[in-house]
Tab-separated table of C-alpha atoms in Angstrom:
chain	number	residue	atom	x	y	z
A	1	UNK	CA	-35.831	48.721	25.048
A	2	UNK	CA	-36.426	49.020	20.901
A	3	UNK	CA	-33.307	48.206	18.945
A	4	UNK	CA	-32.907	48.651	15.427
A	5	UNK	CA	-29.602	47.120	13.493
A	6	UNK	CA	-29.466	48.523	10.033
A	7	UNK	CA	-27.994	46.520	7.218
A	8	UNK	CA	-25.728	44.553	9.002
A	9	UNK	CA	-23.894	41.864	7.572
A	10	UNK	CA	-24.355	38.714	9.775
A	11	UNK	CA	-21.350	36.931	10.332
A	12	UNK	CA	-22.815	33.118	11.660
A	13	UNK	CA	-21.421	30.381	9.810
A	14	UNK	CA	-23.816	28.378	11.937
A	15	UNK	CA	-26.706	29.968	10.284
A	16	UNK	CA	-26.340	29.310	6.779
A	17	UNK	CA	-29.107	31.096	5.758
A	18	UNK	CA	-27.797	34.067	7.008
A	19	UNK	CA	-24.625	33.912	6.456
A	20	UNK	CA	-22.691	37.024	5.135
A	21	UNK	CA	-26.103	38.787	4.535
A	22	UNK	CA	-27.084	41.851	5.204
A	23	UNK	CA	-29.985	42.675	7.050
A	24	UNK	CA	-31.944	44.665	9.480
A	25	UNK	CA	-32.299	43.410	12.830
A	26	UNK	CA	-34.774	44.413	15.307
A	27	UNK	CA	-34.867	43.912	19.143
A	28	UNK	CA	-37.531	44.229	21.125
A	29	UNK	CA	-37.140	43.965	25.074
A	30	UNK	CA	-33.535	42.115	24.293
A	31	UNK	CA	-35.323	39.029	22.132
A	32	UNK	CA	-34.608	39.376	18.434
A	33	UNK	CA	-38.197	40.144	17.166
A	34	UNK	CA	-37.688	40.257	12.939
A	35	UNK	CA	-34.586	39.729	10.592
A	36	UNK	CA	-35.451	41.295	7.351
A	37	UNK	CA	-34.184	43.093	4.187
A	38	UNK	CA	-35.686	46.434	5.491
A	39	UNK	CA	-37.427	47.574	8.297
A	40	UNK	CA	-38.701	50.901	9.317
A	41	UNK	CA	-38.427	52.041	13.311
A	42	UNK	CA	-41.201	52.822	14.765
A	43	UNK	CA	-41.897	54.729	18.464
A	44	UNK	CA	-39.121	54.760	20.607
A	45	UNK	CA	-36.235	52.867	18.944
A	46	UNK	CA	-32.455	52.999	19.295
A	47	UNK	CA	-31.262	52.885	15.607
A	48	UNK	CA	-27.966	51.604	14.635
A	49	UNK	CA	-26.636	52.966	11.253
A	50	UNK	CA	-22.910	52.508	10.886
A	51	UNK	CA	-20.788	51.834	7.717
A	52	UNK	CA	-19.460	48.447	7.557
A	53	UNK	CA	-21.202	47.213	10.780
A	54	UNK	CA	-21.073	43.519	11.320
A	55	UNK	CA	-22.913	41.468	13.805
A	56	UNK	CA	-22.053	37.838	15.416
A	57	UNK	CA	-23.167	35.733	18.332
A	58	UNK	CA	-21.974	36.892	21.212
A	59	UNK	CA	-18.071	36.212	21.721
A	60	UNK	CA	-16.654	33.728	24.586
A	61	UNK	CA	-13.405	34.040	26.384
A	62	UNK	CA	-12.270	30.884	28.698
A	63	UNK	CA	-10.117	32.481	30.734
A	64	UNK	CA	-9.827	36.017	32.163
A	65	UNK	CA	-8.857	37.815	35.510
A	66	UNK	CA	-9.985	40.858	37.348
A	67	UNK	CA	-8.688	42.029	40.712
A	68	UNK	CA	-11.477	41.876	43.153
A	69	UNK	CA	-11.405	40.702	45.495
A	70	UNK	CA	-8.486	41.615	47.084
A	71	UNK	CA	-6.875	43.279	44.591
A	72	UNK	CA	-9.728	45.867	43.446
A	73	UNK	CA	-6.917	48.388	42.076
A	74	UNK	CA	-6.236	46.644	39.578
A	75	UNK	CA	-9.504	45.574	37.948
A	76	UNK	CA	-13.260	45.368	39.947
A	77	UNK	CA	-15.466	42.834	38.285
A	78	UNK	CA	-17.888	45.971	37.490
A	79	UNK	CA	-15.057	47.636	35.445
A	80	UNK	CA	-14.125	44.556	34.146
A	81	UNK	CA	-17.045	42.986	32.754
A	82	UNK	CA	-17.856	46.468	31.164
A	83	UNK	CA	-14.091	46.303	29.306
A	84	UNK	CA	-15.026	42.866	28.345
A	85	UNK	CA	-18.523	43.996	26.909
A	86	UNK	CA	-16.963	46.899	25.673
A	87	UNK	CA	-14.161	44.583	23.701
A	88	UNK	CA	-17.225	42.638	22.180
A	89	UNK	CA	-17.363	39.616	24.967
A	90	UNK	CA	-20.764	38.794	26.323
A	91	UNK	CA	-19.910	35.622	28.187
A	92	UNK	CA	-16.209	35.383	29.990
A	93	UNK	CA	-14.960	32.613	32.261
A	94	UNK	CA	-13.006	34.176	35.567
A	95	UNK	CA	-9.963	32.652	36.774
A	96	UNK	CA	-9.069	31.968	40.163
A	97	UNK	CA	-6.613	34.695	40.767
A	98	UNK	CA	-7.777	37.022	43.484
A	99	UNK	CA	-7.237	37.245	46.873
A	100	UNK	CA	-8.329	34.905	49.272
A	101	UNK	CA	-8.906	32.760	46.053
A	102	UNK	CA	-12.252	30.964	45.528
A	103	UNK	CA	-12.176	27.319	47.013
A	104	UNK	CA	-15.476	26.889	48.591
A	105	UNK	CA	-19.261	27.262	47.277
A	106	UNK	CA	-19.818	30.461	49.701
A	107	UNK	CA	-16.928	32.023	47.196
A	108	UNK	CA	-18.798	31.417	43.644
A	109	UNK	CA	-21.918	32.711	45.358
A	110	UNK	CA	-20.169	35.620	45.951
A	111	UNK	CA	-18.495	36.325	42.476
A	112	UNK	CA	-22.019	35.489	40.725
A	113	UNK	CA	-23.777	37.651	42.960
A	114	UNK	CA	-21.092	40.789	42.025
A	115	UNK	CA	-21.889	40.621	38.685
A	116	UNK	CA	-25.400	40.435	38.296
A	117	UNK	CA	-27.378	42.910	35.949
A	118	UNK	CA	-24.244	43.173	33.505
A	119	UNK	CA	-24.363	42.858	30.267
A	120	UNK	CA	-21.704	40.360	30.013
A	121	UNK	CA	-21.771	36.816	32.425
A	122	UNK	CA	-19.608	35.943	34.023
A	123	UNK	CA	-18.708	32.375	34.736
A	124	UNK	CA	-16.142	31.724	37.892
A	125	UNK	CA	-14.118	28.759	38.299
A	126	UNK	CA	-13.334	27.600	41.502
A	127	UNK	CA	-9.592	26.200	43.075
A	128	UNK	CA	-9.103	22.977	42.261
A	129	UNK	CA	-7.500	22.545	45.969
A	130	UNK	CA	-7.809	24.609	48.899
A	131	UNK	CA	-5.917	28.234	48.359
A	132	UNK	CA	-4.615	26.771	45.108
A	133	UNK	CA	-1.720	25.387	47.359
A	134	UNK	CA	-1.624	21.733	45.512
A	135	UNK	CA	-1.726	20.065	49.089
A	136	UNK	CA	-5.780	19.268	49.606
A	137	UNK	CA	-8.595	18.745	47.289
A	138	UNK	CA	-10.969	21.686	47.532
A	139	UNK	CA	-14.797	21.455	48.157
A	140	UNK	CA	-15.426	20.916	44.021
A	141	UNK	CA	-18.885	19.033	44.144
A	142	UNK	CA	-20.269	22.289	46.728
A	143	UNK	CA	-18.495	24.489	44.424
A	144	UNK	CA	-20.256	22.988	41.387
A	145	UNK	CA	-23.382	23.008	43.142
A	146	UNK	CA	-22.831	26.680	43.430
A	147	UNK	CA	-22.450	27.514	39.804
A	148	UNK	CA	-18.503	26.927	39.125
A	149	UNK	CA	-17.781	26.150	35.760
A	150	UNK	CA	-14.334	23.998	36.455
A	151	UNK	CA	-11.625	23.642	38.690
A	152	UNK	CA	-8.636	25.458	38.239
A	153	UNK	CA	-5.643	26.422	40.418
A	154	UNK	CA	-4.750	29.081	37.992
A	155	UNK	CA	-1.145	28.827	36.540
A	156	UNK	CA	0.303	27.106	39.672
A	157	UNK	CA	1.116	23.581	38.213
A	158	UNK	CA	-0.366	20.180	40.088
A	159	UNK	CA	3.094	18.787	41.396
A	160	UNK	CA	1.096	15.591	42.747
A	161	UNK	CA	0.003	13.689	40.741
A	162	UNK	CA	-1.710	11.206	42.559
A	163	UNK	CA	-3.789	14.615	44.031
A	164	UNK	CA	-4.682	15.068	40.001
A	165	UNK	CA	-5.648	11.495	39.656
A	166	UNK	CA	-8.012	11.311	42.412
A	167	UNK	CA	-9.608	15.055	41.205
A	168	UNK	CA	-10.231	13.481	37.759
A	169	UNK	CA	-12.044	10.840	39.235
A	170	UNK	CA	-13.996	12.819	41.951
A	171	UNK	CA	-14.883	14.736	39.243
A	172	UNK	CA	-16.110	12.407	36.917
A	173	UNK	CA	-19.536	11.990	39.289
A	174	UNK	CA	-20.967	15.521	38.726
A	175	UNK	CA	-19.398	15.879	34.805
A	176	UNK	CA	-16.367	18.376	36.504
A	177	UNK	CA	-13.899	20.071	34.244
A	178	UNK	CA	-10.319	19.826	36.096
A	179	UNK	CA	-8.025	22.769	34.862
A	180	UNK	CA	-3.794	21.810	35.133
A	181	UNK	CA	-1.554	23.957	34.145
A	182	UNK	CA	1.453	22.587	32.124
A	183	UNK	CA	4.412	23.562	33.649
A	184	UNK	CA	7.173	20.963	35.409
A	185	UNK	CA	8.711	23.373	37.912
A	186	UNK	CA	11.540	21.360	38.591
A	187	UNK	CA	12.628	21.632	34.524
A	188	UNK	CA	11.066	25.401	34.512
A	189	UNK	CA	13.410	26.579	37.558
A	190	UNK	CA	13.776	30.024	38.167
A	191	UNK	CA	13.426	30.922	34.304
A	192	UNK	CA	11.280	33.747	33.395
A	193	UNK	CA	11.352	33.520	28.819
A	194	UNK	CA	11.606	31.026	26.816
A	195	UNK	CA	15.068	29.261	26.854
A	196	UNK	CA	16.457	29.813	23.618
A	197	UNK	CA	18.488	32.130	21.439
A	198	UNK	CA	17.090	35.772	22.857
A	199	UNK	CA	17.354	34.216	26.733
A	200	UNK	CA	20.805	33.431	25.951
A	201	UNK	CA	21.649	37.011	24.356
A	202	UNK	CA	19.911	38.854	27.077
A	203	UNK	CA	21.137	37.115	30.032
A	204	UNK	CA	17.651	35.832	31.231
A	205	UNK	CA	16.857	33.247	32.952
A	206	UNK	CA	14.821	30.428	30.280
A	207	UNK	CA	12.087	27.924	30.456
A	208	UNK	CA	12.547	25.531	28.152
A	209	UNK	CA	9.542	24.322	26.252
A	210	UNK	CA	10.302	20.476	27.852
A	211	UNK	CA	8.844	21.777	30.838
A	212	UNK	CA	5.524	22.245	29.325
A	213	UNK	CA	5.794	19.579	27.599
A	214	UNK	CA	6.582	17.131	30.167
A	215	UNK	CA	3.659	18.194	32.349
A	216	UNK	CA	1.187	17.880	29.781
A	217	UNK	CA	2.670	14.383	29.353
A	218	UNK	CA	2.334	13.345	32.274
A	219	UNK	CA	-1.136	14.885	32.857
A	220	UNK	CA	-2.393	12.815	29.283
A	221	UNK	CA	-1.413	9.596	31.443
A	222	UNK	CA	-3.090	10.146	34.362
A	223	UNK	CA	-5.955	11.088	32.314
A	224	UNK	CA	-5.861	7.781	30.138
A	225	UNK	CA	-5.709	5.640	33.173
A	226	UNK	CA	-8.782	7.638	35.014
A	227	UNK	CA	-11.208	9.133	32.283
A	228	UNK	CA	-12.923	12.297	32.763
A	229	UNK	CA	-12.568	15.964	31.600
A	230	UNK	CA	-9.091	17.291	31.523
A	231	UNK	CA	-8.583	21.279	30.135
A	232	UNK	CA	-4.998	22.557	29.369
A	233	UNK	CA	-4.737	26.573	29.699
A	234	UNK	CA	-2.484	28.202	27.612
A	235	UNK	CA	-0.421	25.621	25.680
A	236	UNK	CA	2.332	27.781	24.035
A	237	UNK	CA	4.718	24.824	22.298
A	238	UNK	CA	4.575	23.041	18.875
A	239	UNK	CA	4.972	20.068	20.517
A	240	UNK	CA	2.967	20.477	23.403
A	241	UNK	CA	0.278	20.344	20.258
A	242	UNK	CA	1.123	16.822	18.947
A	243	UNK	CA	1.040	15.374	22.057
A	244	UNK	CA	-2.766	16.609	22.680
A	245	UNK	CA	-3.491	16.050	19.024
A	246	UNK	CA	-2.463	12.151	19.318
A	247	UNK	CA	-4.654	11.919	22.969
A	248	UNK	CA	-7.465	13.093	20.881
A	249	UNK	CA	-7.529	11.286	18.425
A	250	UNK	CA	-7.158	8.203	21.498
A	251	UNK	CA	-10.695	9.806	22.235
A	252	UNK	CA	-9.423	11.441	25.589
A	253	UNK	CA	-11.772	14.221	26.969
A	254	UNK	CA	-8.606	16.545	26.677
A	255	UNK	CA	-9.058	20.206	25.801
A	256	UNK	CA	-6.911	23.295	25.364
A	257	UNK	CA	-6.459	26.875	24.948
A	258	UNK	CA	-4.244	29.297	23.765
A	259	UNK	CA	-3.215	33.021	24.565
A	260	UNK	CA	-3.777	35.483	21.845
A	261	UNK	CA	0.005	36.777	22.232
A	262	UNK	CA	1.450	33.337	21.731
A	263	UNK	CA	-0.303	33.078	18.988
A	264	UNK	CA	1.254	36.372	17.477
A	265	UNK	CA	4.647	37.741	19.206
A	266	UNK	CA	7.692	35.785	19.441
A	267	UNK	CA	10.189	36.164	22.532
A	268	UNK	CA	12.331	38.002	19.851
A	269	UNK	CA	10.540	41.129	21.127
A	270	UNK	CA	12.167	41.161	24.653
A	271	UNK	CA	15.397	42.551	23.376
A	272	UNK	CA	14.266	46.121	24.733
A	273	UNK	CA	13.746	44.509	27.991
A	274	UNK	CA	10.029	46.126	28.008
A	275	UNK	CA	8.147	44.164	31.095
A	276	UNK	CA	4.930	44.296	28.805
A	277	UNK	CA	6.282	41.561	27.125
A	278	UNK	CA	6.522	39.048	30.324
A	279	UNK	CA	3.557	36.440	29.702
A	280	UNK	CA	3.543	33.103	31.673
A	281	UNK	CA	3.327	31.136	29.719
A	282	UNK	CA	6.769	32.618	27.803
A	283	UNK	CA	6.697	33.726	24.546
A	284	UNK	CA	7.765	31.310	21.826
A	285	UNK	CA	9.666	31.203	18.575
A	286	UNK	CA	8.386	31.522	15.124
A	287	UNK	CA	8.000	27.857	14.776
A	288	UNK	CA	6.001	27.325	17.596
A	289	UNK	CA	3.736	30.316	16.254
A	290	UNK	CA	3.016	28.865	13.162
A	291	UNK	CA	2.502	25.526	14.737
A	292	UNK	CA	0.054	27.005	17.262
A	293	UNK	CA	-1.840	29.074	14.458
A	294	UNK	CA	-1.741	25.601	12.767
A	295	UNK	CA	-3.745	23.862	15.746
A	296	UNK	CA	-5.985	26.868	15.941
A	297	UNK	CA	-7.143	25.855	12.695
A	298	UNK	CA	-7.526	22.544	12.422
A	299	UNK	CA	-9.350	22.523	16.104
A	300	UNK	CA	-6.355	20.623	17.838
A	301	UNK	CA	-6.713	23.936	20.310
A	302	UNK	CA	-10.098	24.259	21.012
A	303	UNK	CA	-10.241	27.639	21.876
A	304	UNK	CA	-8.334	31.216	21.798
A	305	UNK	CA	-8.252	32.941	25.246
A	306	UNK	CA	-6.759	36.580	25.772
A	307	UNK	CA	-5.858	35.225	29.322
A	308	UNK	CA	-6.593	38.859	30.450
A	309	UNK	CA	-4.576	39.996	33.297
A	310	UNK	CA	-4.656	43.535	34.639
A	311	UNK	CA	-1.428	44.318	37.016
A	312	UNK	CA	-0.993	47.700	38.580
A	313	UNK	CA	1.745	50.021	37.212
A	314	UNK	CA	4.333	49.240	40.265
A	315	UNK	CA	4.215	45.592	39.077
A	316	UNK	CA	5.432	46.585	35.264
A	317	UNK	CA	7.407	49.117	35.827
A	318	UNK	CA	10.546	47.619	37.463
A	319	UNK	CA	13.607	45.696	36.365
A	320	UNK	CA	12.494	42.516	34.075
A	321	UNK	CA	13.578	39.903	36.570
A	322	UNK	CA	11.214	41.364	39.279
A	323	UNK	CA	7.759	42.365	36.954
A	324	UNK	CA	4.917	40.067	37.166
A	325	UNK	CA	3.670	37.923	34.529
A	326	UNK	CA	0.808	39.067	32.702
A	327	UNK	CA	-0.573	41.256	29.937
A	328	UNK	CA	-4.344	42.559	29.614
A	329	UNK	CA	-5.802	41.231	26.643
A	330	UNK	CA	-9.622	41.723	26.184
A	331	UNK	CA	-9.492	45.046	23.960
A	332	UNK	CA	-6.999	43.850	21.277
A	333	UNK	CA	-8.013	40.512	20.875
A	334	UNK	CA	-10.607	40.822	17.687
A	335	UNK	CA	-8.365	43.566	16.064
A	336	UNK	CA	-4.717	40.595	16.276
A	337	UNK	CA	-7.258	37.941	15.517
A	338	UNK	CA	-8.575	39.622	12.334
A	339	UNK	CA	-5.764	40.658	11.114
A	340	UNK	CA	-4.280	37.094	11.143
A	341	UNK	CA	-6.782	34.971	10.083
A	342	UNK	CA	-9.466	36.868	8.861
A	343	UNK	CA	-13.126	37.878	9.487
A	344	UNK	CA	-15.120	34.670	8.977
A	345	UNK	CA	-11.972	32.742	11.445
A	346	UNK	CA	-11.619	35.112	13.789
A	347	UNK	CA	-15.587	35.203	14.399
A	348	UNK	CA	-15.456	31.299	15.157
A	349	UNK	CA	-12.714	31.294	16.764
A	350	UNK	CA	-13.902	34.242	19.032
A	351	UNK	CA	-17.756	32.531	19.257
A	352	UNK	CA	-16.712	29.012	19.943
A	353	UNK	CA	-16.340	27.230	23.331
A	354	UNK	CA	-19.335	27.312	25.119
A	355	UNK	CA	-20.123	23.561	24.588
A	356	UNK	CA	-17.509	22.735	26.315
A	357	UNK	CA	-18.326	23.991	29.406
A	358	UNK	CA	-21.924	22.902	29.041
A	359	UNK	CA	-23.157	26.628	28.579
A	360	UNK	CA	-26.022	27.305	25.824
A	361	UNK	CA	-25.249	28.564	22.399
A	362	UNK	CA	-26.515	32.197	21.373
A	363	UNK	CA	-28.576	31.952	18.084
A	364	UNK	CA	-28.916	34.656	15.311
A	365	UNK	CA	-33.048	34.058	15.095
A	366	UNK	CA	-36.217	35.467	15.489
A	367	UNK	CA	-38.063	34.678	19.166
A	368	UNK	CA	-34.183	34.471	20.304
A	369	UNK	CA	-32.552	36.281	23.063
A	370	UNK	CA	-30.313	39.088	21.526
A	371	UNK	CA	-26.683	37.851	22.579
A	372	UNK	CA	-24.740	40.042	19.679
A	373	UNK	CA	-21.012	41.543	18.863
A	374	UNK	CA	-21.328	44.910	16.781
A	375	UNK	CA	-17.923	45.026	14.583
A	376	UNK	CA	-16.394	46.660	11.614
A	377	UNK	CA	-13.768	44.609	9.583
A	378	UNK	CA	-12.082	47.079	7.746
A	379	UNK	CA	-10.464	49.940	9.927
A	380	UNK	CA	-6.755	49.394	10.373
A	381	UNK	CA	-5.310	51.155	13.257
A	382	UNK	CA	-2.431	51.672	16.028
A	383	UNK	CA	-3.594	50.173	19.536
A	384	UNK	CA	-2.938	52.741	21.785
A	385	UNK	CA	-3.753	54.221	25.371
A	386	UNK	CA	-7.226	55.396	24.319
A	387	UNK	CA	-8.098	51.627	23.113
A	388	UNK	CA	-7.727	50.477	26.392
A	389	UNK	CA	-11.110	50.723	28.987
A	390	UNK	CA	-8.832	48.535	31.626
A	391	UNK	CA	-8.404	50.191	34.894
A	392	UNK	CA	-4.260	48.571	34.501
A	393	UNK	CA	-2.674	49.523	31.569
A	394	UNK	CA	-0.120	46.396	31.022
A	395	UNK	CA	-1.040	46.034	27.574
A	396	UNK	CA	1.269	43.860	25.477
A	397	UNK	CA	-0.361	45.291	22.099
A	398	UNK	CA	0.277	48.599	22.746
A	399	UNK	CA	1.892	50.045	19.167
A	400	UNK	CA	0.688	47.117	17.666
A	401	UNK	CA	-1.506	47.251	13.946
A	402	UNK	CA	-5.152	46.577	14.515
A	403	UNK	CA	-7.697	45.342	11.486
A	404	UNK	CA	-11.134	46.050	12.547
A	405	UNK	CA	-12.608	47.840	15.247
A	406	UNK	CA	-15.469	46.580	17.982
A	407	UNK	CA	-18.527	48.581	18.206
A	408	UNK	CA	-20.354	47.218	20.989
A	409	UNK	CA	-22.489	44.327	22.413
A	410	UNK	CA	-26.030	43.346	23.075
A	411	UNK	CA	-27.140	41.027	25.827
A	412	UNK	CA	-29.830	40.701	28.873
A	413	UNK	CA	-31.731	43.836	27.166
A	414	UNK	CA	-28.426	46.085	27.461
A	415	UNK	CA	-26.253	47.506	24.608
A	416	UNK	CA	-22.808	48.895	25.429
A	417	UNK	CA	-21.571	50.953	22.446
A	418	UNK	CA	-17.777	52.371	22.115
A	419	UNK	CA	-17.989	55.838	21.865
């Protein structure tokens, strides 16, 4: 397959010479065969011709879920690597939410081999103990072996902490990434938002941001005393921040992510009661917002997830005590991103990561492999229904203003344009 990009503007702050020019870009048999100021298709050649089209490295999400198995009615990995494609993501990192969950090697074989000859990879993690139940270390090294990218038993917090200690050293042997989530569930209770002014007004149940904080804490110790690789998901507290800030700068292997919607909605908007709004972690205040945007910035969180969670309608549409957690995420990301912090941010925000997991990074050059996100920057619009490719619909954007739309992707000689 022949694909011609014409006069893009290259967004690669990693290729200086490139940077913010506009070229044309051809692709021959998905390796980038010439980057010049013109060139003319020739024989059979997809051409690309769009006003204001942009073009990056590939983009990276950390964290996302998708139903199967087990829970194929919400999301398949076929359907969901093609939203995430669709959305502009050519590499995505799959949590360990299905059903049974992934704890042994025999389970990463299987989620690699159902998503072969997709555009987008797909990189699973693997349970961190055995049916994420915090009781027995699972078969990591095997799982490893097998192609897992970390260890993660995903957003049910590691009460033991002697279990934690002994997975960061385990780990240490084969370079493993161990996943906690921060959350003390004997502060966190029963609560469901963030404990605070709206919780109070509302009558809701609240998690206070202590018992994130206190986790993460603890889980900063245990990794001082041991060494290895430690990742936070999801930090959603200002000073959940400082306290991984100051173990960095102790030169702790400690890493982090966000959520896109922490990073942009406060718990302010749960006055209606609407059940799109119920994220674990809880949505913050302003303060913690700007302190989170803050970190974003300055690389204290190393890296923006939309924490992507597709949840059939009859576990939204009930009363707000008894909805799940969870929003999807993968469409809207670029559009909140760029409308916060603007092209050239959002673009490394959205490219960066890889590294950490030891994956290789895409280049924009000539004998490279085409790993590409087509955007445009400028079209502001409402996220609605018909923005959504999702097979779940539990979008927390939905109504939300949108700056710049994704056209498409371009990896392992595919291209997946929107229509």
């Amino acid at each position: 397959m022949n694909i011609l990009l014409k006069s893009v503007t290259i967004v690669n702050g990693n290729t200086k010479h490139l940077h913010l020019r506009k070229r044309d870009i051809l692709i021959k048999n998905g390796i980038i065969d010439a980057i010049e100021s013109a060139i003319e298709p020739s024989g059979k050649t997809k051409v690309i011709d769009i006003k204001n089209l942009h073009v990056s490295i590939g983009w990276f999400d950390s964290g996302v879920n998708f139903g199967e198995p087990g829970y194929e009615e919400r999301e398949t990995i076929e359907n969901g690597l093609l939203t995430a494609a669709k959305s502009g993501f050519t590499d995505v990192v799959l949590n360990t939410s299905s059903h049974p969950t992934p704890d042994s090697a025999s389970d990463i074989v299987y989620l690699k081999n159902a998503s072969k000859n997709q555009l987008t990879n797909l990189y699973p993690l693997g349970n961190l103990t055995v049916k994420g139940e915090g009781e027995v270390l699972a078969e990591i090294y095997d799982m490893k072996n097998a192609g897992a990218l970390g260890f993660y038993d995903y957003k049910a917090p590691m009460g033991n902490a002697n279990l934690l200690k002994i997975a960061l050293q385990y780990a240490q042997n084969f370079e493993g990434m161990v996943f906690s989530f921060p959350l003390d569930k004997s502060i966190s209770g029963k609560g469901i938002v963030n404990e605070g002014i709206t919780s109070t007004k509302l009558g809701l149940k609240g998690i206070p941001t202590l018992a994130e904080e206190l986790q993460i804490a603890r889980d900063l110790f245990v990794l001082e005393y041991t060494g290895g690789k430690l990742f936070i998901p999801t930090v959603s507290s200002a000073n959940s921040v400082k306290l991984i800030a100051d173990a960095k700068k102790k030169g702790l292997q400690v890493f982090c992510s966000v959520a896109v919607h922490n990073l942009t909605i406060t718990d302010s908007e749960l006055e209606n009661f609407d059940t799109q709004f119920k994220v674990m972690p809880p949505l913050r205040t302003s303060a913690d917002i700007k302190a989170l945007q803050k970190a974003v910035k300055n690389g204290t969180i190393d890296l923006v997830t939309t924490d992507h969670t597709p949840l059939n309608i009859e576990l939204k549409h009930v009363e707000f005590d008894n909805a799940d957690f969870g929003t999807i995420g993968l469409e809207s990301a670029f559009g909140t991103l760029n409308d916060i912090f603007g092209v050239e941010e959002t673009i490394g925000i959205l490219t960066k990561g890889r590294s950490i997991f030891g994956l290789d990074e895409p280049e924009i050059e000539t004998g490279k492999a085409a790993n590409l996100t087509l955007f445009t920057t400028e079209d502001t619009f409402e996220f609605s229904d018909e923005h959504i490719y999702s097979s779940s619909k539990n979008a927390i954007a939905l109504g939300k203003t949108m700056k710049g739309k994704v056209i498409g992707s371009i990896r392992n000689n595919q291209i997946i344009l929107n229509k």
